[in-house]
Structures are given as C-alpha cells and as structure tokens.
Amino acid sequence: MSAPSRPLRSHQRSLSELVAALARGEASGIGDILAAVTPGGGKSLLPVIAASKLIAAGIVERVVWIVPRDSLRLQAEEAFADPAWRAALGHDLSVRAADNSPDPSRGLSGYVTTYQAVAAAPALHLAEMRRHRTLLVVDEVHHLPALAEGDAGGEAARTEAAAWSQALLPLFRAAHLRLLLSGTLERADGRRILWLPYRTENGAPTPDIDAPGWAVIGYSRAEALAEKAVLPVNFGALDGEASWLEGGRTSGQARVGPHRLSGSGPSATTRPALFTALRTGFARDLLREAFFATRRLRAERRRQRGLRGTDAVRGLGKLLVVAPDQASAQSYHAMLQAWMPEEQARRDVRIATSAEADAHAALAAFRLTPEPAVLVTVAMAYEGLDAPEVAVVAALTHIRSRPWLEQMIARATRVDPHAGDYADQHALVFHPDDPLFAQFRARIETEQATATRPRKRPAGAGSPEPRPPAPTDDGIVPLESNALGLRYAMLRPGPSVALARPEAKDGDAVAVPPSRIERALRARVAAMVTAQAVDDEAELRRPGGAPLPHRYNAVLKRLFGNKSRAAMTAEELESALAWLERNRLQDHLHLLEGDTRYAWSVRRRWAGMERRPG
C-alpha cells in the first residue's frame, strides 16, 4: 500500500518553492536561507525538502546537518528515513549520524554531526565541505554568538558557545548554500547571532530580513495554531510561600520569609523564593499535580479505547519533568517512583541527565516506545526533543529566558498522531506562579493574539517539608515551602481555522536510520568473527601473540582494504557478512605474515597437528 499523502505546512511549502526556483536557476543570487520557525512547528523536515530538490538538480552534492546536541542526531537521520515523507517528497536520500571518524558520509547523501564534534575536529569537517558542493544546515543557530571583529580565538577560548562559532565559521564560508534553522532570533545574553545580517532599529540591532543574498521564511505560533500544526497550551500556575536563610557565615544567617511566589512584578525576593520552592515542599506539590494530571489523562484515554490498565499502547500521553539541577532531578525521580508500585516505577519512570550512563537510551525509549511514560531531565530534552506523546510538562526550572521557556513548552505542543482528533488534544504545563513566568506567558498571549481564560478550582495548602540546611551558590539556604493554590489559564488559537492535518497512523512503516543499521551490521559481523574464533581456538592456540578474535579481526580488515568495521559503509558491512557466511578466517592467516604482533599465527596449523599423539 502506498503511503498516505502528507500536505506541507505553509513554511514548508515556501521553502519547497524557493529551492525549486534555485534548482531552475531563477534565484541564483540566494546563498543563505533563514527559517525562523516557532518551536514545534516542523523545522526538521526543511533540510529534507531542501536536500531532496537541490541534490536532484545537481546544485549541491551533499548535505551536512549540524545540531546542538548528540541526542538530536538520530532524529535528523529519522527525518530523512521517514517512509511517508520519502513517498510524499519522492526522494531516496539517506544521511548518517557521524562522529569524527574519517569519511563521515560513508557513501550516503551526507551526515549529521554536533557543534561539539566540529569544535573537536574542525579540519576534518572543513575538508569534507571543500571536497563536495555542500548544503550546510545549522540547527538552532541562535546558540552561536557572533565573534568580535578580528577575534582569533581569545573569546572562543573562554566560552563553549564562542568556541563553536570559531570552529563553524570556516564551514559557513566553504558551504555552497546555507540553511539556518531557529525557533528564536534572539539570544539570552543579548549578543548577535553568528552569520546573520543585522541593521540598527530604534537604537538596537535587529536581524535584517531584507539583506542581499538572503531569503527568510517565517512561521509564527499564530500561523502554526491556525494550521493546527501545534496544540494550544493550558497553563497550571501554582502559587506558594517559601522561607530561607541568608547572610554571611561570619555574621550568621537570618531567616527570611515566608514570601509569596506570585506578585504584581519581580522583586528582590522573586528569585530566592523560586530557588527555595524548587528544592523543598513546593516542588513536591507541583510534581504531584503534574503526575496525577498525567495519570487522569492516561486513564481517560484508556477508558475511551476500551483498554486495560496493563496494555502498552501509543498515544496515552506522557509527562516530562524539567528540573533545575541534577541533584533535584534525582530527588524528583525518587519521588515519582515512590508514588507507584515498585515494578511499575522501574518501567514507567526514567531519568536523563548528563550524569546518567544510559541517558540517551532513556531518551530514545521515551520518544519511540509506549513506556516509559515519565522522563525527568534538566536540559538534555528541553530543546528539539521530538516526542509528540508528551502531553504534560512539570516546569520545575529556575530559567526564565523567553527562548528557553518557549522550547520547553513546545515539548508538549506537538500534535500526537496516536492520540485521536486534534480537538481532543492540548498541552498542559504546570509551573510556579512567579511574576517572571507570568511575563513570559503574557508575551506568548500577545504574540499569538489570544486571550487567557482563568478557571479556578479549590486547592488545599501543602504542608511544609523542612530539609537539612545546605549552602548554595545563590547565597541562601532553602528551608521550606508549600503550595497555596492552583490557577488554570488556557491559551487558545485565534479566529483562523484550518483542517486538521492527516498524520501517521499506527500501521505506518517504521523508519530505520542509517547509523542504527550500521550498528546492527557491525554487531552481526563481530558475532560471526567471535563464533569462528571460538570454533578454532582449541586447535590454533599457541603461546604468545594476540587473542584469536583480535587476529581474526585483523585478517578481516586486510581482506576488506585495511578498513575497520567502524569505518565501513553499510554496504561494505553487508559484504563482510556475506563473505563470513562462505569462508573461514583461519584459511587467510597468511595475510598477517610480516606483522610482529601476529608472528606466530602464520605457522600452519597442520604443523602443530603433526605433533599431536595418535
């Protein structure tokens, strides 16, 4: 059965028309495309649209897609591998998630890497850009600050983001065409963004969307809501009180508070109260509200579908918990698990922080499987995480910059194709009711031309939960906090209406990214080499020399042009598998002759057999 047709959203159509014009030679003056797309609006398809048309037309030969974090590399692969979009766009391109090994594309149409990888091996990636006419895609370009004129590494050596800019700037210059993606065109530190043209407007620098050689494509929250590309947001604002100690160690510390989190505007107590609330009883109360809201949503969707409580299916809704730091994330994780039976807690609640060895596996499971249903993180999953099943967010973070908060709430505004009609879905974000978050919410309302409709419901006050004093970098010691009341406000779309978008269904084919295929093939090759070594070990063992599996791996490498498994393409790995099915590595040990590491192994095994008794 052919894949269902998927209509493009307005910004995706605009890019498709632009690159079609480039392919026809009608827009030859364009060298840079900037796509400013509201978080959750569908940026990840834009590189696929651009590459499919430009490579087919011979305008470029490769695509190199650079993302800010390792967890986004697989999602970029999946965008090219998605079978429904392959059918809709008529392309057969594949890219691979690459590290800093040679030949990152491995015969495919390009590769995906990270800012960190480019900064670690800039020469490797620059050489790739110079070797082929390349479409350079830079995701979340606002992470890259503009460098000072003549900066040859001073500032770049001092900050990680500036080091990224220093490493990526030569790639910008070497690229044949650039596609820059971002959900925001402002940085939290107020600096300009690398490569973007600016003009001065009202005394402040503003991106110049009319600069020569540039094409700018925008997609606002209002447009996304009108096209039903993102969900409306229901905010659950929880107010509370907090008390803490402050003062120097020599003069003693004085108790401050209790102070309310809410207020008509930010004050001297706003941030200390928030800092305290996120680490004491208030955090438990907000987390409990989010947890039980998620449980009610999942129970209702099970009831509507006639499912049992043990049925693991997609589309029931998931909870994302964003913590202020790793210690708090561990604490929240323990709280959530304590509210469930032990077996369910192990299955349903995961944590993904940079300190966790299995963080990327936890992220992948949260995105791609029905369980786990709850993920606790700090920053790994707030930006770019493509997990449409997230329906509830517990915003237990102290960060209040607009770009950061927009990215966070966007984790819950993606339409879930497994959750039923668009009209039955909405995003639910629980957050502290501090004036800084209220200002952010007001900007969202103004931007999308909507009105808040507060709905109150009774909420009991939580009991204080004292904790042992511990010094903090903020100069305060959190003592206690409690929740006072929960207030809901729905941000709904404006008057524009559009047909609900048809999305993928349960029966759609599953995309398998190239790097996952390569990993599976490498594992199969390793297993077959090991199996042959085990079979031959007793007969071939002699004193000295490397272990037999190591020698057999060396033989295989020589048989395939001195290429290690890590450097092989998928096709080469499949060839190695086919060869191993028909041949024995012991018959090719002579290939190691002359290498002192394997000197004994060239002795014929028959010589040893002649000395055996009987």
XYZ file of C-alpha atoms in Angstrom:
614
model
C 0.000 0.000 0.000
C 1.360 3.439 -0.882
C 1.995 5.885 1.943
C -0.720 8.497 2.512
C -0.093 11.931 1.099
C 1.068 14.492 3.665
C 0.324 18.140 2.937
C 3.118 20.573 3.697
C 2.685 23.404 6.167
C 2.930 26.944 4.847
C 6.624 27.468 5.713
C 7.492 24.055 4.265
C 5.678 24.968 1.045
C 7.552 28.292 0.929
C 10.914 26.529 1.220
C 9.899 23.937 -1.375
C 9.009 26.705 -3.844
C 12.241 28.585 -3.101
C 14.564 25.604 -3.634
C 12.608 24.665 -6.780
C 13.372 28.154 -8.089
C 17.038 27.690 -7.141
C 17.063 24.365 -8.997
C 15.670 26.108 -12.107
C 18.318 28.831 -11.863
C 15.728 31.516 -11.124
C 17.106 32.572 -7.707
C 20.830 32.317 -8.284
C 21.596 35.278 -6.037
C 20.432 33.443 -2.895
C 23.202 31.876 -0.818
C 21.580 31.866 2.623
C 18.133 30.726 3.758
C 16.961 31.546 7.279
C 13.944 29.632 8.595
C 12.550 31.171 11.785
C 10.002 28.566 12.850
C 8.133 28.539 16.149
C 9.224 25.618 18.353
C 7.247 22.518 17.443
C 6.254 23.961 14.059
C 8.154 21.418 11.971
C 11.737 22.554 11.280
C 13.162 19.046 10.927
C 11.528 18.467 7.525
C 13.086 21.592 5.969
C 16.566 20.066 5.387
C 14.911 17.049 3.741
C 12.902 19.281 1.398
C 15.930 21.382 0.506
C 18.372 18.497 0.042
C 15.985 16.349 -1.996
C 15.423 19.067 -4.612
C 18.906 20.580 -4.669
C 20.780 17.266 -4.913
C 18.416 16.021 -7.626
C 19.071 19.220 -9.604
C 22.850 18.946 -9.148
C 23.051 22.272 -7.297
C 24.701 20.554 -4.333
C 26.213 17.088 -3.876
C 25.982 16.560 -0.116
C 24.109 17.826 2.936
C 25.854 18.383 6.267
C 23.444 18.957 9.159
C 24.889 20.298 12.428
C 22.814 20.055 15.613
C 23.464 21.385 19.136
C 23.298 18.059 20.981
C 24.089 14.410 20.382
C 20.509 13.347 21.183
C 19.268 15.234 18.081
C 21.499 13.388 15.592
C 19.260 10.324 15.461
C 16.167 12.497 14.990
C 17.828 14.143 11.995
C 18.524 10.710 10.483
C 14.916 9.738 11.081
C 13.689 12.813 9.208
C 15.411 11.557 6.038
C 14.392 7.920 6.656
C 10.678 8.577 7.335
C 8.886 6.383 4.738
C 5.773 8.566 4.460
C 7.806 11.688 3.709
C 10.010 9.720 1.321
C 6.863 8.866 -0.631
C 5.372 12.356 -0.370
C 8.583 14.117 -1.465
C 9.738 11.402 -3.849
C 13.265 11.159 -2.502
C 15.583 8.278 -1.609
C 18.300 10.187 0.286
C 19.886 8.928 3.488
C 22.221 10.649 5.913
C 24.060 9.127 8.860
C 24.794 10.253 12.401
C 28.560 10.677 12.272
C 31.314 11.152 14.804
C 34.795 12.402 13.966
C 35.894 9.250 12.144
C 37.126 9.645 8.548
C 34.588 9.566 5.705
C 31.571 10.667 7.785
C 29.070 10.229 4.905
C 30.103 6.619 4.094
C 28.704 6.810 0.578
C 25.373 8.319 1.626
C 23.985 11.748 0.754
C 25.557 13.422 3.770
C 25.876 13.255 7.516
C 24.677 14.751 10.784
C 27.071 15.880 13.483
C 27.147 18.174 16.504
C 28.613 21.555 17.340
C 30.883 19.804 19.855
C 32.185 17.353 17.243
C 33.010 20.132 14.794
C 34.819 22.084 17.529
C 36.857 18.964 18.376
C 37.920 18.253 14.766
C 37.290 21.356 12.636
C 39.805 20.363 9.944
C 38.014 17.075 9.252
C 34.661 18.733 8.628
C 36.138 21.647 6.675
C 37.876 19.168 4.364
C 34.528 17.435 3.753
C 32.894 20.783 2.924
C 35.653 21.594 0.427
C 35.549 18.148 -1.171
C 31.888 18.424 -2.242
C 29.411 21.178 -3.084
C 27.584 21.157 0.222
C 24.275 22.325 1.626
C 25.170 23.277 5.198
C 22.254 23.040 7.641
C 22.804 24.635 11.047
C 20.077 23.765 13.548
C 19.216 26.176 16.383
C 21.681 28.709 15.019
C 20.901 31.102 17.897
C 23.295 29.003 20.017
C 26.182 30.507 18.049
C 27.217 34.024 19.137
C 28.746 36.395 16.625
C 32.505 36.733 17.060
C 34.171 40.071 17.652
C 35.933 41.552 14.636
C 39.436 40.119 14.376
C 38.837 37.565 17.156
C 41.392 34.833 16.526
C 40.480 32.644 19.437
C 40.578 34.805 22.561
C 36.851 34.901 23.230
C 36.388 31.496 21.617
C 38.790 30.031 24.135
C 36.802 31.446 27.043
C 33.258 30.201 26.316
C 31.991 26.975 24.801
C 29.448 28.715 22.548
C 32.086 31.088 21.179
C 34.379 28.101 20.552
C 31.597 26.552 18.489
C 31.299 29.772 16.476
C 35.043 29.859 15.912
C 35.020 26.276 14.585
C 31.881 26.624 12.445
C 32.684 29.951 10.805
C 35.049 28.396 8.176
C 32.308 25.866 7.348
C 29.837 28.694 6.728
C 32.334 30.243 4.312
C 33.067 26.961 2.498
C 29.461 25.856 2.034
C 27.829 26.186 -1.384
C 24.486 27.039 0.226
C 23.406 27.521 3.853
C 20.085 26.714 5.537
C 19.904 28.160 9.061
C 17.137 26.990 11.411
C 15.950 28.520 14.669
C 12.906 28.781 16.887
C 14.007 32.221 18.057
C 16.115 35.031 16.639
C 17.344 36.310 19.972
C 19.962 35.151 22.435
C 19.551 35.260 26.214
C 22.811 37.230 26.537
C 21.704 39.852 24.004
C 24.586 39.155 21.591
C 24.162 38.958 17.844
C 23.892 35.548 16.187
C 26.742 34.230 14.051
C 26.498 34.925 10.285
C 23.110 36.675 10.433
C 22.960 40.160 8.863
C 21.811 42.968 11.189
C 20.546 46.507 10.939
C 20.016 49.077 13.681
C 16.387 49.738 14.550
C 15.412 52.086 17.386
C 18.989 52.007 18.580
C 19.115 48.195 18.838
C 20.489 45.567 16.425
C 17.761 43.656 14.570
C 18.151 40.786 12.073
C 17.959 42.250 8.565
C 15.463 40.125 6.691
C 15.939 42.181 3.513
C 19.727 41.716 3.273
C 21.042 40.897 -0.245
C 21.585 37.190 -0.865
C 19.244 36.145 1.939
C 15.818 34.507 1.845
C 13.871 34.477 5.115
C 10.994 32.112 5.837
C 8.919 32.643 8.970
C 6.323 30.546 10.770
C 4.801 32.094 13.878
C 2.908 30.483 16.723
C -0.300 32.066 15.431
C 0.212 30.534 11.966
C 1.034 27.143 13.482
C -2.108 27.211 15.609
C -4.255 28.278 12.640
C -2.938 25.339 10.611
C -3.361 23.026 13.603
C 0.340 22.228 13.464
C 0.786 22.805 17.215
C -1.542 22.463 20.186
C -2.991 25.201 22.399
C -1.442 25.441 25.873
C -3.234 25.098 29.180
C -1.076 26.569 31.964
C -1.491 25.391 35.538
C 0.071 28.146 37.682
C 0.776 27.046 41.261
C 1.294 29.744 43.883
C 3.056 29.176 47.185
C 5.169 30.506 50.029
C 8.869 29.979 50.718
C 11.287 30.645 53.579
C 15.078 30.589 53.524
C 18.214 31.656 55.361
C 20.518 34.323 54.010
C 23.543 36.202 55.274
C 27.264 35.625 55.624
C 28.857 32.796 57.562
C 30.726 35.182 59.886
C 27.729 37.314 60.799
C 25.282 34.423 60.988
C 22.281 33.712 58.804
C 18.843 35.240 59.252
C 15.543 33.599 58.396
C 13.670 35.304 55.560
C 10.024 34.746 54.783
C 7.613 33.277 54.264
C 7.305 35.128 50.931
C 4.722 34.514 48.231
C 5.929 33.311 44.852
C 3.367 35.428 42.999
C 3.304 39.190 42.846
C 2.423 42.118 40.609
C 6.026 42.292 39.390
C 9.537 40.942 40.018
C 11.110 41.986 43.337
C 14.203 41.246 45.400
C 12.558 38.091 46.790
C 11.339 36.639 43.468
C 14.391 34.565 42.592
C 15.318 33.449 46.147
C 11.719 32.331 46.692
C 11.756 30.423 43.394
C 15.156 28.887 44.186
C 13.792 27.670 47.536
C 10.473 26.447 46.140
C 12.147 24.203 43.548
C 14.136 22.400 46.252
C 11.583 21.997 49.042
C 7.943 21.045 49.597
C 6.511 23.248 46.835
C 8.350 21.190 44.211
C 6.774 18.015 45.597
C 3.308 19.617 45.404
C 3.720 20.827 41.819
C 5.180 17.498 40.763
C 2.234 15.718 42.357
C -0.242 17.912 40.426
C 1.516 17.103 37.139
C 1.804 13.396 37.967
C -1.872 12.954 38.809
C -2.968 15.055 35.818
C -0.977 12.695 33.590
C -2.469 9.664 35.321
C -6.016 11.014 34.848
C -5.340 11.727 31.166
C -3.948 8.250 30.534
C -6.835 6.614 32.411
C -9.410 8.583 30.399
C -7.804 7.687 27.085
C -7.664 4.029 28.123
C -11.339 4.160 29.018
C -12.253 5.732 25.652
C -10.376 2.989 23.796
C -11.568 0.140 25.990
C -8.029 -0.730 27.096
C -6.910 -2.469 30.252
C -4.540 -0.787 32.661
C -1.707 -3.110 31.630
C -1.999 -2.531 27.859
C 1.083 -0.754 26.493
C -0.023 1.371 23.525
C 0.977 4.666 21.948
C -0.957 7.898 22.333
C -1.928 7.793 26.011
C 0.089 10.896 26.931
C 3.402 11.276 28.757
C 4.907 13.519 31.436
C 8.167 15.475 31.001
C 9.720 16.852 34.209
C 12.304 19.632 33.772
C 14.431 20.038 36.916
C 16.701 22.954 37.947
C 19.807 20.781 38.507
C 20.929 17.161 38.604
C 20.534 16.772 42.378
C 16.933 17.971 42.164
C 16.335 15.680 39.173
C 17.437 12.707 41.270
C 15.120 13.832 44.070
C 12.133 14.235 41.719
C 12.864 10.845 40.164
C 12.772 9.203 43.594
C 9.502 10.993 44.482
C 7.778 9.818 41.309
C 8.903 6.242 41.789
C 7.663 6.293 45.388
C 4.131 7.078 44.149
C 3.971 3.858 42.088
C 4.238 0.120 42.730
C 7.880 -0.939 42.512
C 7.629 -2.843 39.224
C 5.663 -0.075 37.509
C 8.100 2.558 38.819
C 11.051 0.789 37.212
C 9.192 0.508 33.918
C 7.471 3.887 33.707
C 9.874 6.455 35.210
C 13.269 7.225 33.687
C 15.874 9.923 34.213
C 18.085 11.500 31.542
C 20.858 13.806 32.685
C 24.471 14.123 31.581
C 25.498 12.209 34.715
C 23.450 9.116 33.757
C 25.269 6.483 31.701
C 22.072 5.384 29.928
C 20.672 8.888 29.337
C 20.487 8.549 25.543
C 18.823 5.140 25.814
C 16.276 6.639 28.216
C 15.563 9.461 25.764
C 15.157 7.031 22.864
C 12.790 4.796 24.836
C 10.735 7.797 25.957
C 10.420 9.001 22.361
C 9.869 5.756 20.494
C 8.110 3.258 22.774
C 4.854 3.268 24.787
C 6.825 3.037 28.034
C 8.365 4.771 29.946
C 5.618 7.335 30.438
C 7.615 9.759 32.619
C 11.010 11.326 31.945
C 12.955 13.528 34.371
C 15.665 15.719 32.869
C 17.495 19.016 33.341
C 18.405 20.288 29.876
C 19.021 17.238 27.663
C 15.433 17.036 26.441
C 14.048 20.541 26.595
C 15.112 21.667 23.093
C 14.422 19.753 19.921
C 13.069 16.613 21.614
C 10.639 15.103 19.104
C 8.255 13.244 21.411
C 4.670 14.109 20.387
C 3.258 11.936 23.176
C 4.381 14.480 25.792
C 1.100 15.977 26.953
C 2.105 17.325 30.385
C 5.198 19.278 31.447
C 6.246 19.944 35.042
C 8.284 23.148 34.633
C 10.397 22.903 37.783
C 13.152 25.097 36.370
C 14.530 28.450 37.521
C 15.403 29.635 33.992
C 13.148 32.434 32.765
C 14.605 33.470 29.397
C 11.969 33.547 26.693
C 13.771 31.292 24.158
C 14.424 28.652 26.813
C 10.820 28.619 28.069
C 9.422 28.575 24.531
C 11.482 25.498 23.752
C 10.366 23.826 26.966
C 6.612 24.287 26.487
C 6.986 23.239 22.840
C 7.770 19.695 24.031
C 4.051 19.374 24.819
C 2.565 21.324 21.887
C 3.360 18.768 19.182
C 0.344 17.006 17.713
C 0.327 13.323 18.670
C -0.820 11.246 15.665
C -1.720 8.375 18.011
C -3.885 10.412 20.415
C -7.018 10.957 18.338
C -8.524 14.139 16.940
C -6.737 17.469 17.182
C -9.699 18.958 19.062
C -9.242 16.387 21.837
C -5.583 17.272 22.483
C -3.937 20.121 24.367
C -0.684 20.819 26.139
C -0.722 21.137 29.934
C 2.185 22.963 31.595
C 2.423 23.188 35.397
C 4.696 25.967 36.618
C 5.402 28.181 39.658
C 3.186 31.290 39.550
C 6.054 33.764 39.805
C 5.868 37.152 38.011
C 8.754 36.288 35.669
C 6.899 33.286 34.238
C 3.724 35.393 34.108
C 5.557 37.933 31.927
C 6.636 35.156 29.576
C 3.058 33.869 29.321
C 1.769 37.384 28.591
C 4.244 37.704 25.697
C 3.005 34.395 24.281
C -0.609 35.624 24.505
C 0.241 38.856 22.695
C 2.266 37.055 20.048
C -0.481 34.628 19.112
C -3.328 37.159 19.570
C -5.208 35.093 22.138
C -6.830 35.742 25.496
C -6.399 33.892 28.764
C -9.441 32.421 30.394
C -8.618 31.714 34.032
C -10.525 28.923 35.725
C -10.046 28.409 39.441
C -10.533 25.221 41.350
C -10.125 24.561 45.090
C -6.650 23.500 46.126
C -5.536 22.612 49.627
C -2.356 24.031 51.043
C 0.562 21.630 51.222
C 2.354 21.064 54.487
C 5.863 22.457 54.955
C 8.649 19.976 54.325
C 11.826 21.070 56.184
C 15.141 19.928 54.748
C 18.629 19.939 56.217
C 20.308 23.295 55.511
C 22.872 23.175 52.715
C 24.925 26.054 51.340
C 24.055 27.142 47.796
C 25.728 29.216 45.111
C 22.923 31.739 45.439
C 23.971 32.638 48.991
C 20.753 31.308 50.508
C 19.820 28.128 52.353
C 16.359 26.822 51.392
C 14.268 25.989 54.465
C 10.693 25.192 53.444
C 7.932 25.978 51.007
C 4.364 24.962 50.355
C 1.752 25.311 47.637
C -1.227 27.596 48.219
C -3.428 27.404 45.154
C -3.607 26.271 41.537
C -4.899 28.545 38.771
C -5.526 27.466 35.184
C -5.289 29.669 32.088
C -5.927 28.390 28.581
C -4.088 29.947 25.645
C -6.281 29.139 22.677
C -5.735 29.713 18.954
C -7.093 32.837 17.342
C -10.076 33.007 14.974
C -8.350 31.382 11.988
C -9.382 27.793 11.331
C -7.883 25.059 9.206
C -8.461 21.391 8.526
C -6.743 19.007 10.916
C -3.543 17.656 9.439
C -3.555 13.964 8.492
C -0.610 12.349 10.270
C 0.999 8.967 10.500
C -1.048 6.095 11.862
C -0.061 3.001 13.822
C 0.265 0.950 10.655
C 2.854 3.195 9.013
C 6.256 1.730 8.223
C 8.934 2.420 10.801
C 11.949 4.469 9.715
C 15.320 2.842 10.431
C 18.117 5.456 10.458
C 21.444 4.570 8.783
C 23.503 4.695 11.997
C 21.191 2.142 13.612
C 21.529 -0.123 10.570
C 25.327 0.228 10.744
C 25.387 -0.600 14.473
C 23.299 -3.716 13.885
C 25.516 -4.843 10.998
C 28.712 -4.225 12.996
C 27.308 -6.289 15.847
C 26.498 -9.161 13.474
C 29.994 -9.069 11.946
C 31.560 -9.062 15.429
C 29.400 -12.026 16.462
C 30.390 -14.057 13.392
C 34.113 -13.308 13.866
C 33.875 -14.324 17.521
C 31.984 -17.504 16.634
C 34.710 -18.583 14.212
C 37.387 -17.778 16.810
C 35.620 -19.899 19.436
C 35.331 -22.799 16.997
C 39.040 -22.613 16.110
C 40.501 -21.644 19.499
C 41.439 -25.113 20.760
C 43.120 -26.090 17.504
C 45.033 -22.863 16.869
C 46.071 -21.692 20.337
C 49.855 -21.195 20.705
C 51.979 -19.304 23.223
C 52.394 -15.583 22.537
C 50.564 -13.388 20.086
C 47.272 -11.525 20.371
C 44.000 -13.283 21.281
C 42.471 -15.173 18.370
C 39.414 -12.885 17.929
C 41.829 -9.948 17.668
C 43.877 -11.756 14.990
C 40.753 -12.718 13.086
C 39.575 -9.104 13.145
C 42.953 -8.113 11.699
C 42.544 -10.698 8.912
C 39.073 -9.397 8.070
C 40.390 -5.838 7.992
C 43.086 -6.800 5.493
C 40.595 -8.687 3.349
C 38.492 -5.535 3.069
C 41.089 -2.972 2.080
C 42.502 -2.353 5.572
C 39.185 -0.817 6.589
C 37.996 -1.332 10.147
C 34.370 -2.162 10.877
C 33.929 1.309 12.379
C 34.950 2.855 9.041
C 32.875 0.584 6.772
C 29.723 1.671 4.998
C 26.546 -0.347 5.412
C 27.133 -1.960 2.003
C 30.687 -2.961 2.977
C 29.453 -4.437 6.261
C 26.853 -6.484 4.367
C 29.617 -7.708 2.025
C 31.704 -8.730 5.035
C 28.759 -10.684 6.431
C 28.220 -12.455 3.123
C 31.947 -13.347 2.954
C 31.964 -14.691 6.522
C 28.995 -16.926 5.733
C 31.002 -18.653 2.958
C 34.622 -18.567 4.180
C 36.826 -19.310 7.192
C 39.210 -16.682 8.541
C 41.736 -19.351 9.609
C 42.453 -20.030 5.934
C 43.711 -16.459 5.480
C 46.091 -16.098 8.431
C 48.932 -15.738 5.947
C 47.758 -12.145 5.442
C 49.316 -11.334 8.822
C 52.786 -12.503 7.759
C 55.455 -9.910 8.472
C 53.472 -8.249 11.264
C 55.341 -8.962 14.530
C 52.139 -8.648 16.510
C 50.852 -11.806 14.819
C 54.185 -13.544 14.019
C 53.302 -16.985 15.401
C 49.930 -17.075 13.706
C 51.370 -17.668 10.222
C 52.617 -21.104 11.278
C 50.445 -23.638 9.585
C 48.081 -25.309 11.955
C 48.936 -28.631 10.312
C 52.469 -28.462 11.736
C 51.045 -28.405 15.197
C 48.663 -31.199 14.420
C 51.536 -33.476 13.335
C 52.946 -33.392 16.885
C 49.667 -34.458 18.461
C 49.521 -38.049 19.809
C 47.570 -40.656 17.937
